[in-house]
PDB file of C-alpha atoms and ligand atoms in Angstrom:
ATOM      1  CA  MET A   1     308.267 -15.884 155.587  1.00  0.00           C
ATOM      2  CA  SER A   2     306.020 -14.388 152.756  1.00  0.00           C
ATOM      3  CA  ARG A   3     304.431 -16.425 150.838  1.00  0.00           C
ATOM      4  CA  THR A   4     303.663 -15.754 147.330  1.00  0.00           C
ATOM      5  CA  VAL A   5     299.949 -15.915 146.763  1.00  0.00           C
ATOM      6  CA  TYR A   6     298.181 -16.293 143.015  1.00  0.00           C
ATOM      7  CA  VAL A   7     295.083 -13.649 142.279  1.00  0.00           C
ATOM      8  CA  ASP A   8     293.517 -12.943 139.191  1.00  0.00           C
ATOM      9  CA  GLY A   9     295.933 -14.159 137.030  1.00  0.00           C
ATOM     10  CA  ALA A  10     299.194 -12.673 138.993  1.00  0.00           C
ATOM     11  CA  PHE A  11     301.242 -14.344 141.812  1.00  0.00           C
ATOM     12  CA  VAL A  12     301.867 -11.436 144.254  1.00  0.00           C
ATOM     13  CA  PRO A  13     303.603 -11.914 147.170  1.00  0.00           C
ATOM     14  CA  GLU A  14     300.952 -12.245 150.389  1.00  0.00           C
ATOM     15  CA  ASP A  15     300.606  -8.547 151.973  1.00  0.00           C
ATOM     16  CA  GLU A  16     299.807  -6.998 148.522  1.00  0.00           C
ATOM     17  CA  ALA A  17     297.330  -8.966 147.795  1.00  0.00           C
ATOM     18  CA  LYS A  18     293.515  -7.927 147.118  1.00  0.00           C
ATOM     19  CA  VAL A  19     289.790  -8.663 146.136  1.00  0.00           C
ATOM     20  CA  SER A  20     287.693  -5.832 146.485  1.00  0.00           C
ATOM     21  CA  VAL A  21     285.222  -5.427 149.185  1.00  0.00           C
ATOM     22  CA  PHE A  22     282.144  -5.597 147.079  1.00  0.00           C
ATOM     23  CA  ASP A  23     283.509  -9.231 145.758  1.00  0.00           C
ATOM     24  CA  ARG A  24     280.567 -11.588 145.506  1.00  0.00           C
ATOM     25  CA  GLY A  25     282.906 -13.998 147.876  1.00  0.00           C
ATOM     26  CA  PHE A  26     283.123 -11.699 150.213  1.00  0.00           C
ATOM     27  CA  LEU A  27     278.614 -10.293 150.603  1.00  0.00           C
ATOM     28  CA  PHE A  28     277.287 -13.223 149.655  1.00  0.00           C
ATOM     29  CA  ALA A  29     279.821 -16.521 150.239  1.00  0.00           C
ATOM     30  CA  ASP A  30     278.784 -16.428 146.117  1.00  0.00           C
ATOM     31  CA  ALA A  31     282.163 -18.540 145.912  1.00  0.00           C
ATOM     32  CA  VAL A  32     283.205 -21.940 146.033  1.00  0.00           C
ATOM     33  CA  TYR A  33     286.592 -23.390 146.651  1.00  0.00           C
ATOM     34  CA  GLU A  34     289.348 -26.703 146.170  1.00  0.00           C
ATOM     35  CA  VAL A  35     291.983 -28.100 148.727  1.00  0.00           C
ATOM     36  CA  THR A  36     294.677 -30.082 146.811  1.00  0.00           C
ATOM     37  CA  ALA A  37     297.605 -31.894 149.217  1.00  0.00           C
ATOM     38  CA  VAL A  38     300.639 -31.221 148.324  1.00  0.00           C
ATOM     39  CA  PHE A  39     302.846 -34.624 148.594  1.00  0.00           C
ATOM     40  CA  GLY A  40     306.501 -34.170 148.399  1.00  0.00           C
ATOM     41  CA  GLY A  41     306.638 -31.407 146.329  1.00  0.00           C
ATOM     42  CA  LYS A  42     303.406 -33.267 144.540  1.00  0.00           C
ATOM     43  CA  LEU A  43     299.965 -32.838 143.899  1.00  0.00           C
ATOM     44  CA  LEU A  44     297.794 -35.335 145.193  1.00  0.00           C
ATOM     45  CA  ASP A  45     294.241 -36.305 143.601  1.00  0.00           C
ATOM     46  CA  PHE A  46     294.411 -33.556 141.618  1.00  0.00           C
ATOM     47  CA  ASP A  47     291.849 -34.793 138.799  1.00  0.00           C
ATOM     48  CA  GLY A  48     289.702 -35.133 141.098  1.00  0.00           C
ATOM     49  CA  HIS A  49     289.790 -32.047 143.145  1.00  0.00           C
ATOM     50  CA  MET A  50     289.482 -30.631 139.410  1.00  0.00           C
ATOM     51  CA  ALA A  51     286.515 -32.669 138.311  1.00  0.00           C
ATOM     52  CA  ARG A  52     284.670 -31.448 141.260  1.00  0.00           C
ATOM     53  CA  LEU A  53     285.646 -28.014 140.899  1.00  0.00           C
ATOM     54  CA  GLU A  54     284.030 -28.102 137.594  1.00  0.00           C
ATOM     55  CA  ARG A  55     281.244 -29.980 138.975  1.00  0.00           C
ATOM     56  CA  SER A  56     280.964 -26.926 142.097  1.00  0.00           C
ATOM     57  CA  LEU A  57     280.760 -24.334 139.990  1.00  0.00           C
ATOM     58  CA  GLY A  58     278.535 -25.904 137.137  1.00  0.00           C
ATOM     59  CA  GLU A  59     275.568 -26.151 140.203  1.00  0.00           C
ATOM     60  CA  LEU A  60     275.831 -22.306 140.953  1.00  0.00           C
ATOM     61  CA  ASP A  61     276.072 -21.346 137.398  1.00  0.00           C
ATOM     62  CA  MET A  62     280.038 -20.421 137.088  1.00  0.00           C
ATOM     63  CA  GLU A  63     282.301 -22.040 135.053  1.00  0.00           C
ATOM     64  CA  MET A  64     286.142 -22.871 135.727  1.00  0.00           C
ATOM     65  CA  PRO A  65     288.286 -19.332 135.449  1.00  0.00           C
ATOM     66  CA  VAL A  66     290.853 -21.337 133.785  1.00  0.00           C
ATOM     67  CA  ASP A  67     290.757 -24.591 132.202  1.00  0.00           C
ATOM     68  CA  ARG A  68     292.611 -27.280 133.967  1.00  0.00           C
ATOM     69  CA  GLU A  69     296.011 -27.885 132.355  1.00  0.00           C
ATOM     70  CA  LYS A  70     295.883 -23.983 133.368  1.00  0.00           C
ATOM     71  CA  MET A  71     295.014 -25.182 136.771  1.00  0.00           C
ATOM     72  CA  LEU A  72     298.189 -27.830 136.536  1.00  0.00           C
ATOM     73  CA  GLU A  73     300.267 -25.342 135.362  1.00  0.00           C
ATOM     74  CA  LEU A  74     299.057 -22.546 138.575  1.00  0.00           C
ATOM     75  CA  HIS A  75     298.594 -25.568 141.482  1.00  0.00           C
ATOM     76  CA  ARG A  76     302.947 -26.088 140.208  1.00  0.00           C
ATOM     77  CA  GLU A  77     303.828 -23.116 139.993  1.00  0.00           C
ATOM     78  CA  LEU A  78     302.940 -21.762 143.041  1.00  0.00           C
ATOM     79  CA  VAL A  79     304.240 -24.797 144.941  1.00  0.00           C
ATOM     80  CA  LYS A  80     307.582 -24.408 143.652  1.00  0.00           C
ATOM     81  CA  ARG A  81     307.210 -20.209 143.864  1.00  0.00           C
ATOM     82  CA  ASN A  82     306.596 -21.141 147.955  1.00  0.00           C
ATOM     83  CA  ASN A  83     308.699 -24.034 147.924  1.00  0.00           C
ATOM     84  CA  VAL A  84     306.049 -26.316 149.727  1.00  0.00           C
ATOM     85  CA  GLN A  85     307.193 -30.062 150.187  1.00  0.00           C
ATOM     86  CA  ASP A  86     304.142 -31.360 151.901  1.00  0.00           C
ATOM     87  CA  GLY A  87     300.780 -29.433 152.668  1.00  0.00           C
ATOM     88  CA  CYS A  88     298.370 -27.502 150.235  1.00  0.00           C
ATOM     89  CA  VAL A  89     297.245 -25.751 147.815  1.00  0.00           C
ATOM     90  CA  TYR A  90     293.854 -23.419 148.576  1.00  0.00           C
ATOM     91  CA  LEU A  91     291.781 -22.005 145.374  1.00  0.00           C
ATOM     92  CA  GLN A  92     289.031 -20.353 145.164  1.00  0.00           C
ATOM     93  CA  VAL A  93     286.625 -19.051 142.612  1.00  0.00           C
ATOM     94  CA  THR A  94     283.957 -16.220 143.332  1.00  0.00           C
ATOM     95  CA  ARG A  95     281.392 -15.007 140.894  1.00  0.00           C
ATOM     96  CA  GLY A  96     283.110 -11.598 140.943  1.00  0.00           C
ATOM     97  CA  ALA A  97     282.683  -8.139 141.789  1.00  0.00           C
ATOM     98  CA  ALA A  98     279.892  -6.339 140.813  1.00  0.00           C
ATOM     99  CA  ASP A  99     277.096  -3.732 142.966  1.00  0.00           C
ATOM    100  CA  ARG A 100     275.277  -5.404 146.044  1.00  0.00           C
ATOM    101  CA  ASP A 101     272.191  -7.167 144.801  1.00  0.00           C
ATOM    102  CA  PHE A 102     271.317 -11.122 145.056  1.00  0.00           C
ATOM    103  CA  VAL A 103     270.795 -11.902 141.105  1.00  0.00           C
ATOM    104  CA  PHE A 104     273.681 -12.683 140.007  1.00  0.00           C
ATOM    105  CA  PRO A 105     275.518 -10.055 137.950  1.00  0.00           C
ATOM    106  CA  LYS A 106     276.271 -10.449 134.001  1.00  0.00           C
ATOM    107  CA  GLY A 107     279.584  -9.460 132.699  1.00  0.00           C
ATOM    108  CA  VAL A 108     281.944  -9.957 135.596  1.00  0.00           C
ATOM    109  CA  SER A 109     284.886 -11.858 135.747  1.00  0.00           C
ATOM    110  CA  GLN A 110     285.295 -14.446 138.147  1.00  0.00           C
ATOM    111  CA  THR A 111     288.028 -14.014 140.593  1.00  0.00           C
ATOM    112  CA  LEU A 112     290.720 -16.951 141.333  1.00  0.00           C
ATOM    113  CA  VAL A 113     292.923 -16.904 144.333  1.00  0.00           C
ATOM    114  CA  MET A 114     295.292 -19.174 145.642  1.00  0.00           C
ATOM    115  CA  PHE A 115     297.770 -19.408 148.222  1.00  0.00           C
ATOM    116  CA  THR A 116     299.618 -22.818 149.763  1.00  0.00           C
ATOM    117  CA  GLN A 117     299.792 -23.727 153.495  1.00  0.00           C
ATOM    118  CA  ASN A 118     302.678 -26.020 155.320  1.00  0.00           C
ATOM    119  CA  LYS A 119     301.666 -28.309 156.977  1.00  0.00           C
ATOM    120  CA  THR A 120     303.180 -31.755 158.070  1.00  0.00           C
ATOM    121  CA  LEU A 121     300.678 -35.051 156.399  1.00  0.00           C
ATOM    122  CA  THR A 122     302.648 -38.174 157.748  1.00  0.00           C
ATOM    123  CA  GLY A 123     302.836 -37.812 161.220  1.00  0.00           C
ATOM    124  CA  GLU A 124     301.781 -40.735 163.481  1.00  0.00           C
ATOM    125  CA  LYS A 125     298.227 -40.594 164.002  1.00  0.00           C
ATOM    126  CA  LYS A 126     296.889 -41.111 167.515  1.00  0.00           C
ATOM    127  CA  GLY A 127     293.555 -40.501 166.900  1.00  0.00           C
ATOM    128  CA  ILE A 128     291.156 -37.387 167.787  1.00  0.00           C
ATOM    129  CA  LYS A 129     288.180 -37.348 169.875  1.00  0.00           C
ATOM    130  CA  VAL A 130     285.008 -36.311 168.714  1.00  0.00           C
ATOM    131  CA  ILE A 131     281.382 -34.703 170.449  1.00  0.00           C
ATOM    132  CA  SER A 132     278.393 -34.875 168.265  1.00  0.00           C
ATOM    133  CA  VAL A 133     276.278 -31.187 167.135  1.00  0.00           C
ATOM    134  CA  PRO A 134     273.157 -30.947 164.793  1.00  0.00           C
ATOM    135  CA  ASP A 135     273.855 -30.492 161.396  1.00  0.00           C
ATOM    136  CA  ILE A 136     272.643 -26.692 160.604  1.00  0.00           C
ATOM    137  CA  ARG A 137     274.311 -26.265 157.618  1.00  0.00           C
ATOM    138  CA  TRP A 138     272.436 -25.577 153.889  1.00  0.00           C
ATOM    139  CA  GLY A 139     270.596 -28.348 151.878  1.00  0.00           C
ATOM    140  CA  ARG A 140     273.455 -28.352 149.276  1.00  0.00           C
ATOM    141  CA  ARG A 141     276.468 -29.360 150.894  1.00  0.00           C
ATOM    142  CA  ASP A 142     277.141 -31.639 147.915  1.00  0.00           C
ATOM    143  CA  ILE A 143     278.708 -28.280 146.363  1.00  0.00           C
ATOM    144  CA  LYS A 144     282.072 -26.847 148.193  1.00  0.00           C
ATOM    145  CA  THR A 145     281.251 -23.798 148.915  1.00  0.00           C
ATOM    146  CA  VAL A 146     282.933 -21.046 151.028  1.00  0.00           C
ATOM    147  CA  GLN A 147     279.896 -20.918 153.515  1.00  0.00           C
ATOM    148  CA  LEU A 148     281.588 -22.708 156.135  1.00  0.00           C
ATOM    149  CA  LEU A 149     280.878 -20.257 159.306  1.00  0.00           C
ATOM    150  CA  ALA A 150     279.183 -23.328 160.466  1.00  0.00           C
ATOM    151  CA  ALA A 151     282.087 -25.612 160.313  1.00  0.00           C
ATOM    152  CA  SER A 152     283.998 -23.018 162.302  1.00  0.00           C
ATOM    153  CA  LEU A 153     281.160 -22.845 165.101  1.00  0.00           C
ATOM    154  CA  ASN A 154     281.467 -27.039 165.280  1.00  0.00           C
ATOM    155  CA  LYS A 155     285.401 -26.586 165.630  1.00  0.00           C
ATOM    156  CA  MET A 156     284.997 -24.296 168.772  1.00  0.00           C
ATOM    157  CA  GLU A 157     282.515 -25.796 170.424  1.00  0.00           C
ATOM    158  CA  ALA A 158     284.472 -29.264 170.146  1.00  0.00           C
ATOM    159  CA  LYS A 159     287.509 -27.227 171.607  1.00  0.00           C
ATOM    160  CA  LYS A 160     285.290 -25.621 174.308  1.00  0.00           C
ATOM    161  CA  GLN A 161     284.446 -29.014 175.531  1.00  0.00           C
ATOM    162  CA  GLY A 162     288.289 -30.506 174.992  1.00  0.00           C
ATOM    163  CA  LYS A 163     288.212 -32.504 171.518  1.00  0.00           C
ATOM    164  CA  ASP A 164     289.352 -32.533 168.533  1.00  0.00           C
ATOM    165  CA  ASP A 165     286.154 -32.501 166.204  1.00  0.00           C
ATOM    166  CA  THR A 166     282.341 -32.782 165.529  1.00  0.00           C
ATOM    167  CA  TRP A 167     280.058 -35.100 164.446  1.00  0.00           C
ATOM    168  CA  LEU A 168     277.447 -33.772 162.322  1.00  0.00           C
ATOM    169  CA  VAL A 169     273.874 -35.769 163.309  1.00  0.00           C
ATOM    170  CA  GLU A 170     270.405 -34.833 161.338  1.00  0.00           C
ATOM    171  CA  ASP A 171     267.078 -36.796 161.860  1.00  0.00           C
ATOM    172  CA  GLY A 172     268.883 -38.558 164.146  1.00  0.00           C
ATOM    173  CA  PHE A 173     271.661 -40.147 161.656  1.00  0.00           C
ATOM    174  CA  VAL A 174     275.966 -38.790 160.979  1.00  0.00           C
ATOM    175  CA  THR A 175     276.419 -36.639 158.142  1.00  0.00           C
ATOM    176  CA  GLU A 176     280.024 -36.566 158.046  1.00  0.00           C
ATOM    177  CA  GLY A 177     282.772 -34.470 160.320  1.00  0.00           C
ATOM    178  CA  SER A 178     282.900 -31.101 160.458  1.00  0.00           C
ATOM    179  CA  SER A 179     285.780 -30.912 157.546  1.00  0.00           C
ATOM    180  CA  ASN A 180     285.699 -34.234 156.673  1.00  0.00           C
ATOM    181  CA  ASN A 181     284.041 -37.512 155.719  1.00  0.00           C
ATOM    182  CA  VAL A 182     283.402 -40.456 158.240  1.00  0.00           C
ATOM    183  CA  TYR A 183     283.017 -43.811 158.573  1.00  0.00           C
ATOM    184  CA  ILE A 184     282.777 -46.829 161.265  1.00  0.00           C
ATOM    185  CA  VAL A 185     284.052 -49.934 161.127  1.00  0.00           C
ATOM    186  CA  THR A 186     281.517 -52.653 162.495  1.00  0.00           C
ATOM    187  CA  LYS A 187     282.701 -56.014 164.667  1.00  0.00           C
ATOM    188  CA  GLU A 188     282.733 -57.752 162.042  1.00  0.00           C
ATOM    189  CA  GLY A 189     284.828 -55.767 160.027  1.00  0.00           C
ATOM    190  CA  LYS A 190     282.892 -53.760 157.832  1.00  0.00           C
ATOM    191  CA  ILE A 191     282.929 -50.311 157.147  1.00  0.00           C
ATOM    192  CA  VAL A 192     280.139 -48.318 156.580  1.00  0.00           C
ATOM    193  CA  THR A 193     279.672 -44.529 155.332  1.00  0.00           C
ATOM    194  CA  ARG A 194     276.652 -42.648 154.449  1.00  0.00           C
ATOM    195  CA  GLN A 195     275.992 -42.957 150.935  1.00  0.00           C
ATOM    196  CA  LEU A 196     276.880 -39.785 148.500  1.00  0.00           C
ATOM    197  CA  SER A 197     273.929 -37.518 148.021  1.00  0.00           C
ATOM    198  CA  ARG A 198     272.949 -33.480 148.946  1.00  0.00           C
ATOM    199  CA  SER A 199     273.573 -33.963 152.643  1.00  0.00           C
ATOM    200  CA  ILE A 200     277.185 -34.590 152.325  1.00  0.00           C
ATOM    201  CA  LEU A 201     280.314 -33.404 150.303  1.00  0.00           C
ATOM    202  CA  PRO A 202     281.687 -36.055 147.948  1.00  0.00           C
ATOM    203  CA  GLY A 203     285.234 -36.094 149.566  1.00  0.00           C
ATOM    204  CA  ILE A 204     287.857 -36.655 146.695  1.00  0.00           C
ATOM    205  CA  THR A 205     289.981 -38.437 149.555  1.00  0.00           C
ATOM    206  CA  ARG A 206     287.225 -41.106 150.910  1.00  0.00           C
ATOM    207  CA  ALA A 207     286.872 -41.744 146.577  1.00  0.00           C
ATOM    208  CA  ALA A 208     290.319 -42.748 146.843  1.00  0.00           C
ATOM    209  CA  VAL A 209     290.185 -44.377 150.171  1.00  0.00           C
ATOM    210  CA  LEU A 210     287.305 -46.449 149.476  1.00  0.00           C
ATOM    211  CA  LYS A 211     288.976 -48.036 146.623  1.00  0.00           C
ATOM    212  CA  LEU A 212     291.929 -48.933 147.941  1.00  0.00           C
ATOM    213  CA  ALA A 213     289.538 -50.829 150.745  1.00  0.00           C
ATOM    214  CA  ALA A 214     287.707 -52.186 148.191  1.00  0.00           C
ATOM    215  CA  GLU A 215     290.829 -53.681 146.326  1.00  0.00           C
ATOM    216  CA  GLN A 216     292.459 -54.732 149.931  1.00  0.00           C
ATOM    217  CA  GLY A 217     288.979 -57.353 150.084  1.00  0.00           C
ATOM    218  CA  LEU A 218     287.583 -54.997 152.456  1.00  0.00           C
ATOM    219  CA  GLU A 219     283.480 -54.722 153.002  1.00  0.00           C
ATOM    220  CA  ILE A 220     282.097 -51.792 152.403  1.00  0.00           C
ATOM    221  CA  GLU A 221     278.386 -50.540 153.346  1.00  0.00           C
ATOM    222  CA  GLU A 222     277.037 -47.075 152.294  1.00  0.00           C
ATOM    223  CA  ARG A 223     274.262 -45.884 154.268  1.00  0.00           C
ATOM    224  CA  PRO A 224     273.442 -43.538 156.971  1.00  0.00           C
ATOM    225  CA  PHE A 225     274.262 -44.180 160.709  1.00  0.00           C
ATOM    226  CA  THR A 226     273.469 -43.106 163.857  1.00  0.00           C
ATOM    227  CA  ILE A 227     275.821 -41.765 167.077  1.00  0.00           C
ATOM    228  CA  ASP A 228     274.718 -44.911 169.106  1.00  0.00           C
ATOM    229  CA  GLU A 229     275.753 -47.407 166.102  1.00  0.00           C
ATOM    230  CA  ALA A 230     278.522 -45.273 165.760  1.00  0.00           C
ATOM    231  CA  ARG A 231     279.709 -45.094 170.131  1.00  0.00           C
ATOM    232  CA  ASN A 232     279.383 -49.201 169.733  1.00  0.00           C
ATOM    233  CA  ALA A 233     281.511 -49.806 166.895  1.00  0.00           C
ATOM    234  CA  ALA A 234     285.065 -51.597 166.468  1.00  0.00           C
ATOM    235  CA  GLU A 235     286.954 -48.171 165.737  1.00  0.00           C
ATOM    236  CA  ALA A 236     285.796 -45.261 163.126  1.00  0.00           C
ATOM    237  CA  PHE A 237     287.966 -42.758 161.386  1.00  0.00           C
ATOM    238  CA  ALA A 238     288.197 -39.561 159.330  1.00  0.00           C
ATOM    239  CA  THR A 239     289.090 -38.294 155.999  1.00  0.00           C
ATOM    240  CA  SER A 240     290.280 -35.362 153.841  1.00  0.00           C
ATOM    241  CA  ALA A 241     292.373 -34.245 151.264  1.00  0.00           C
ATOM    242  CA  THR A 242     294.861 -32.780 154.044  1.00  0.00           C
ATOM    243  CA  THR A 243     294.332 -35.329 157.060  1.00  0.00           C
ATOM    244  CA  PHE A 244     294.394 -38.459 155.178  1.00  0.00           C
ATOM    245  CA  VAL A 245     292.815 -40.988 157.290  1.00  0.00           C
ATOM    246  CA  THR A 246     292.605 -39.998 160.760  1.00  0.00           C
ATOM    247  CA  PRO A 247     291.591 -42.313 163.337  1.00  0.00           C
ATOM    248  CA  VAL A 248     288.350 -41.481 165.677  1.00  0.00           C
ATOM    249  CA  VAL A 249     288.975 -42.833 169.502  1.00  0.00           C
ATOM    250  CA  GLU A 250     286.249 -41.005 171.175  1.00  0.00           C
ATOM    251  CA  ILE A 251     282.565 -39.936 170.472  1.00  0.00           C
ATOM    252  CA  ASP A 252     280.548 -38.620 172.409  1.00  0.00           C
ATOM    253  CA  GLY A 253     282.652 -39.674 175.931  1.00  0.00           C
ATOM    254  CA  ALA A 254     282.828 -44.034 174.803  1.00  0.00           C
ATOM    255  CA  GLU A 255     286.197 -44.879 173.737  1.00  0.00           C
ATOM    256  CA  LEU A 256     286.231 -46.981 170.513  1.00  0.00           C
ATOM    257  CA  SER A 257     289.090 -49.150 169.474  1.00  0.00           C
ATOM    258  CA  GLY A 258     291.111 -49.076 172.993  1.00  0.00           C
ATOM    259  CA  GLY A 259     291.535 -45.735 173.158  1.00  0.00           C
ATOM    260  CA  VAL A 260     294.116 -45.607 169.702  1.00  0.00           C
ATOM    261  CA  ALA A 261     294.256 -46.026 166.399  1.00  0.00           C
ATOM    262  CA  GLY A 262     291.995 -48.828 164.884  1.00  0.00           C
ATOM    263  CA  PRO A 263     294.204 -51.486 162.836  1.00  0.00           C
ATOM    264  CA  ILE A 264     291.821 -50.623 159.894  1.00  0.00           C
ATOM    265  CA  ALA A 265     292.239 -47.152 159.837  1.00  0.00           C
ATOM    266  CA  LYS A 266     295.714 -46.932 160.328  1.00  0.00           C
ATOM    267  CA  ARG A 267     296.319 -49.453 157.952  1.00  0.00           C
ATOM    268  CA  LEU A 268     294.288 -47.571 155.474  1.00  0.00           C
ATOM    269  CA  ASN A 269     296.496 -44.462 155.790  1.00  0.00           C
ATOM    270  CA  GLU A 270     299.552 -46.366 155.316  1.00  0.00           C
ATOM    271  CA  ILE A 271     297.915 -47.710 151.765  1.00  0.00           C
ATOM    272  CA  TYR A 272     296.473 -44.060 151.143  1.00  0.00           C
ATOM    273  CA  ILE A 273     300.405 -42.539 151.838  1.00  0.00           C
ATOM    274  CA  GLU A 274     302.350 -45.042 150.013  1.00  0.00           C
ATOM    275  CA  GLU A 275     299.696 -44.777 146.898  1.00  0.00           C
ATOM    276  CA  GLY A 276     299.762 -41.354 146.795  1.00  0.00           C
ATOM    277  CA  ARG A 277     303.375 -41.317 146.563  1.00  0.00           C
ATOM    278  CA  LYS A 278     303.278 -42.601 143.456  1.00  0.00           C
ATOM    279  CA  SER A 279     300.337 -41.188 141.864  1.00  0.00           C
ATOM    280  CA  ALA A 280     300.830 -37.464 142.710  1.00  0.00           C
ATOM    281  CA  ILE A 281     301.484 -35.565 139.640  1.00  0.00           C
TER     282      ILE A 281
HETATM  283  N1  LIG B 301     283.034 -32.866 153.883  1.00  0.00           N
HETATM  284  C1  LIG B 301     283.491 -31.971 153.986  1.00  0.00           C
HETATM  285  C2  LIG B 301     282.172 -30.801 155.529  1.00  0.00           C
HETATM  286  C3  LIG B 301     284.680 -31.120 154.148  1.00  0.00           C
HETATM  287  O1  LIG B 301     284.831 -29.882 154.719  1.00  0.00           O
HETATM  288  C4  LIG B 301     285.245 -32.080 153.969  1.00  0.00           C
HETATM  289  C5  LIG B 301     287.120 -30.907 152.854  1.00  0.00           C
HETATM  290  N2  LIG B 301     286.985 -30.499 153.057  1.00  0.00           N
HETATM  291  C6  LIG B 301     285.656 -33.010 153.257  1.00  0.00           C
HETATM  292  C7  LIG B 301     284.388 -33.657 153.628  1.00  0.00           C
HETATM  293  C8  LIG B 301     286.315 -33.720 153.123  1.00  0.00           C
HETATM  294  O2  LIG B 301     286.676 -34.157 151.538  1.00  0.00           O
HETATM  295  P1  LIG B 301     288.085 -33.992 150.928  1.00  0.00           P
HETATM  296  O3  LIG B 301     288.378 -35.612 151.276  1.00  0.00           O
HETATM  297  O4  LIG B 301     287.462 -33.248 149.270  1.00  0.00           O
HETATM  298  O5  LIG B 301     289.082 -32.494 151.422  1.00  0.00           O
END
């Protein structure tokens, strides 16, 4: 079935949607994106995603193409037109189309593109196997830009080795996963995850899950950790908007939590789903 997508102010069938070859998103990756989960037809953590979008744009000297009210209206309309129950809305804002020049153009209007994807969000999670690779990305990973080639290369490397994902290592410490934030649980039951900085994306799911974990009385330590510490941890997991809390059961060949989802990851995923059902808008 052909989807309806949103491009530059209009809802159109996907095969009629067009963006200029001069669009700076295409030529320079001069663009920012967001992915909001659609859960039971409703938007999950929507305010967080819009707050991060505004921040990402601001860091690149761009503005919101439409205000948050309008964003919500567009998201809801797109979900409705595509009859999405579980899945996501992908949104991309570029600086717009202009003659190719490294200098930012003046007086051009931004490109706003949105589309939906259907995806099962609540299936049973067996756990994923990851390998570590060097983090080759740029220095502003806190901005959610569409420069996703490193993530794509990393996923291909994992696939080549028969694994599911990669954990990225810089200066001896894990930054994040190829498209998720990552955590280990120590033998004492403490959750360890890297603190926010320019080295990682401030995950919206990360913020929600850490809040829920704290409410559960779990101890959280925000600090860098090594692959060695992770391989010897009691359990590990990853979070992102469309994968929620995903157990990690193997890191560089070392099996964790007996090769099955660890109890803390499992519980946090359940709580996140439970809360999500209540808070989605
Ligand atoms: N880190 C990276 C590099 C990502 O690509 C993502 C997902 N877009 C995340 C973390 C998780 O962020 P969120 O929970 O907001 O989806």
